[in-house]
Short mmCIF file of C-alpha atoms in Angstrom, two decimals:
data_model
loop_
_atom_site.label_atom_id
_atom_site.label_comp_id
_atom_site.label_asym_id
_atom_site.label_seq_id
_atom_site.Cartn_x
_atom_site.Cartn_y
_atom_site.Cartn_z
CA LEU A 66 0.00 0.00 0.00
CA PHE A 67 1.45 3.39 -0.94
CA PHE A 68 0.36 6.96 -1.55
CA LEU A 69 0.27 7.97 -5.19
CA PRO A 70 2.22 11.17 -5.91
CA ASP A 71 -0.99 13.25 -6.07
CA GLY A 72 -1.58 12.45 -2.36
CA ARG A 73 -5.29 11.84 -3.08
CA ARG A 74 -5.17 8.14 -3.91
CA LEU A 75 -3.58 4.92 -2.74
CA GLY A 76 -1.98 2.22 -4.86
CA PHE A 77 -1.91 -1.40 -3.79
CA THR A 78 -1.56 -4.93 -5.15
CA PRO A 79 -3.99 -7.36 -3.49
CA LEU A 80 -4.01 -11.11 -3.99
CA ILE A 81 -7.62 -12.10 -4.73
CA ASP A 82 -8.43 -15.76 -5.42
CA GLY A 83 -4.76 -16.38 -6.26
CA ILE A 84 -4.62 -13.50 -8.74
CA SER A 85 -2.56 -10.39 -8.02
CA LYS A 86 -3.35 -7.10 -9.78
CA PRO A 87 -2.52 -3.39 -9.35
CA PHE A 88 -5.39 -1.35 -7.90
CA VAL A 89 -5.97 2.29 -7.09
CA MET A 90 -8.52 3.71 -4.64
CA ASP A 91 -9.48 6.95 -2.94
CA LEU A 92 -8.03 7.65 0.51
CA ASP A 93 -11.33 6.65 2.12
CA GLY A 94 -11.22 3.22 0.46
CA ARG A 95 -13.85 4.03 -2.15
CA ASN A 96 -13.62 3.79 -5.92
CA LYS A 97 -11.33 0.75 -6.03
CA ARG A 98 -10.27 0.06 -9.60
CA ASP A 99 -8.20 -2.69 -11.23
CA LEU A 100 -5.62 -0.98 -13.43
CA SER A 101 -4.45 -4.09 -15.28
CA GLU A 102 -7.83 -4.82 -16.86
CA LYS A 103 -7.08 -8.53 -17.09
CA ASP A 104 -8.81 -11.63 -15.77
CA GLY A 105 -5.95 -13.89 -14.75
CA GLY A 106 -2.22 -14.08 -14.38
CA PHE A 107 0.14 -12.62 -11.88
CA THR A 108 0.68 -8.87 -11.69
CA TYR A 109 2.88 -7.38 -8.99
CA GLY A 110 5.60 -4.81 -8.31
CA TYR A 111 3.28 -1.87 -8.91
CA SER A 112 4.75 1.64 -8.63
CA ALA A 113 3.81 5.13 -9.78
CA SER A 114 6.07 7.52 -11.67
CA PRO A 115 7.24 10.55 -9.66
CA ASP A 116 4.78 12.84 -11.46
CA GLY A 117 1.94 10.37 -10.87
CA LYS A 118 1.02 10.21 -14.56
CA ARG A 119 2.22 6.65 -15.23
CA ILE A 120 2.50 3.32 -13.47
CA SER A 121 4.76 0.31 -13.89
CA TYR A 122 4.35 -3.28 -12.78
CA HIS A 123 5.34 -6.76 -13.81
CA GLU A 124 2.75 -9.09 -15.26
CA ASN A 125 3.73 -12.73 -15.57
CA TYR A 126 7.30 -11.54 -14.94
CA GLN A 127 7.42 -9.01 -17.77
CA VAL A 128 7.64 -5.23 -17.24
CA TYR A 129 4.69 -3.05 -18.28
CA VAL A 130 3.98 0.67 -18.13
CA ALA A 131 0.60 2.37 -18.47
CA ASP A 132 -1.07 5.68 -17.83
CA ALA A 133 -2.04 6.16 -14.17
CA ASP A 134 -5.63 5.12 -14.96
CA GLY A 135 -4.41 1.82 -16.47
CA SER A 136 -4.96 2.87 -20.08
CA ASN A 137 -2.31 2.72 -22.81
CA LYS A 138 -0.68 -0.35 -21.31
CA ARG A 139 2.62 -1.17 -23.03
CA HIS A 140 5.03 -4.08 -22.64
CA ILE A 141 8.63 -2.91 -22.09
CA LYS A 142 10.56 -5.61 -23.91
CA THR A 143 13.80 -6.29 -22.07
CA GLY A 144 14.90 -9.49 -23.79
CA HIS A 145 14.82 -11.30 -20.45
CA PRO A 146 12.29 -14.03 -19.61
CA PHE A 147 11.99 -13.26 -15.88
CA ASP A 148 11.74 -9.56 -14.84
CA PHE A 149 10.20 -8.19 -11.66
CA ALA A 150 10.04 -5.32 -9.15
CA PRO A 151 10.09 -2.36 -11.58
CA ARG A 152 10.67 1.05 -9.97
CA TRP A 153 10.77 4.52 -11.53
CA SER A 154 13.85 6.72 -11.56
CA PRO A 155 13.51 10.05 -9.73
CA ASP A 156 13.11 11.89 -13.06
CA GLY A 157 10.52 9.41 -14.39
CA GLN A 158 12.54 8.72 -17.53
CA SER A 159 13.81 5.24 -16.63
CA ILE A 160 12.72 2.11 -14.87
CA CYS A 161 14.99 -0.11 -12.80
CA TYR A 162 14.03 -3.75 -12.45
CA VAL A 163 15.42 -7.08 -11.33
CA SER A 164 15.97 -9.90 -13.80
CA SER A 165 16.94 -13.49 -13.21
CA ASP A 166 17.46 -15.86 -16.11
CA ASP A 167 19.27 -18.95 -14.84
CA GLY A 168 21.66 -17.42 -12.33
CA PRO A 169 21.66 -14.82 -9.58
CA ALA A 170 19.29 -11.88 -9.89
CA GLN A 171 20.75 -8.83 -11.65
CA LEU A 172 19.68 -5.17 -11.62
CA TYR A 173 18.87 -3.38 -14.88
CA ARG A 174 17.80 0.07 -16.05
CA ILE A 175 15.73 0.71 -19.16
CA SER A 176 14.11 3.79 -20.68
CA ALA A 177 10.43 4.06 -19.77
CA GLN A 178 9.87 4.22 -23.54
CA GLY A 179 11.71 0.92 -24.09
CA GLY A 180 15.07 0.25 -25.70
CA ALA A 181 18.16 -1.65 -24.70
CA PRO A 182 18.45 -2.44 -20.99
CA GLN A 183 21.64 -1.50 -19.16
CA ARG A 184 22.91 -3.74 -16.40
CA ILE A 185 23.51 -1.99 -13.09
CA ARG A 186 26.70 -3.28 -11.57
CA THR A 187 27.30 -3.56 -7.85
CA THR A 188 30.58 -3.11 -5.99
CA GLY A 189 31.93 -2.40 -2.56
CA ASP A 190 34.91 -0.53 -4.00
CA LEU A 191 34.11 3.17 -3.46
CA SER A 192 36.98 4.25 -5.74
CA LEU A 193 34.91 2.96 -8.72
CA MET A 194 32.11 5.46 -7.97
CA LYS A 195 33.94 8.53 -9.34
CA ASP A 196 31.99 9.00 -12.58
CA ARG A 197 28.59 7.62 -11.57
CA ASP A 198 25.34 9.58 -11.89
CA LEU A 199 23.66 7.59 -9.11
CA VAL A 200 25.11 5.60 -6.21
CA ILE A 201 22.83 3.42 -4.08
CA GLU A 202 24.09 2.44 -0.65
CA ALA A 203 23.13 -1.03 0.61
CA ALA A 204 25.11 -1.35 3.84
CA THR A 205 23.80 -3.03 6.97
CA GLU A 206 20.95 -1.27 8.85
CA ASN A 207 23.30 0.58 11.17
CA GLU A 208 23.15 4.36 11.04
CA ALA A 209 26.81 4.89 11.94
CA VAL A 210 27.92 2.51 9.18
CA LYS A 211 25.66 4.16 6.59
CA ARG A 212 26.76 7.68 7.59
CA LYS A 213 30.42 6.64 7.22
CA VAL A 214 29.74 5.17 3.75
CA PHE A 215 28.09 8.43 2.63
CA GLN A 216 30.84 10.60 4.10
CA ASP A 217 33.45 8.52 2.23
CA LEU A 218 31.38 8.59 -0.97
CA CYS A 219 31.13 12.37 -0.96
CA THR A 220 34.91 12.63 -1.24
CA ARG A 221 34.97 10.27 -4.22
CA VAL A 222 32.01 11.21 -6.44
CA ASN A 223 31.34 14.32 -8.50
CA PRO A 224 29.11 17.05 -7.02
CA ASN A 225 26.18 16.16 -9.32
CA THR A 226 26.03 12.51 -8.29
CA MET A 227 22.68 11.54 -6.76
CA LEU A 228 23.02 9.47 -3.60
CA ALA A 229 20.42 6.93 -2.50
CA THR A 230 19.96 4.67 0.48
CA ASN A 231 18.09 1.39 0.77
CA THR A 232 17.30 1.89 4.45
CA SER A 233 13.97 0.75 5.75
CA SER A 234 14.26 2.11 9.27
CA ILE A 235 16.78 4.96 9.51
CA SER A 236 15.79 8.60 9.05
CA ILE A 237 16.50 9.80 5.52
CA THR A 238 16.93 13.33 6.87
CA ARG A 239 19.68 12.23 9.27
CA LEU A 240 21.49 10.24 6.57
CA ALA A 241 21.23 13.09 4.06
CA ALA A 242 22.68 15.45 6.68
CA ALA A 243 25.84 13.30 6.71
CA THR A 244 26.48 14.27 3.08
CA ASP A 245 27.49 17.43 1.26
CA ARG A 246 24.35 17.16 -0.94
CA PRO A 247 21.17 16.61 1.10
CA GLU A 248 19.12 18.01 -1.80
CA ARG A 249 20.42 15.17 -4.03
CA PHE A 250 19.67 12.37 -1.58
CA ILE A 251 16.81 9.86 -1.92
CA ARG A 252 15.51 6.56 -0.59
CA SER A 253 15.79 3.83 -3.23
#
């Protein structure tokens, strides 16, 4: 369950009779509406673009985008058979997703319009972060450890690099304050 960017509606993905679909509803629980407009299958990983005009989700492990009302649904062809958990970039131009063919799951980024996916590589070597546009921290859920990672990152990345954290319990405001760019700091 999450607030849509307009703050007037909620998005959610219920499992009803073994079928999962993206829904939207008013804040008071009224006007529930299935956005996938399909009878069966498995739809999950629903998220709204930052401007609230579009949604993404995976349906039978393929990435789809549509207008916020569910219309103009379009398959984003990645070339992978098993894609899930699509999420919008902060500017709404790209979608990150997880893909797993036969090995470990990998992260990818693709234009919201489609195109060739780009693999997102992970590393613990902060010296490799110098020319990155976005760095996502995934350290243990310990505020002191995360603050140290961000302080070290700030000395190694360019001033325009966006920093993100994967924290689920630590204050974003406190973590952003540990950096030299709190205005370019997000939760991933």
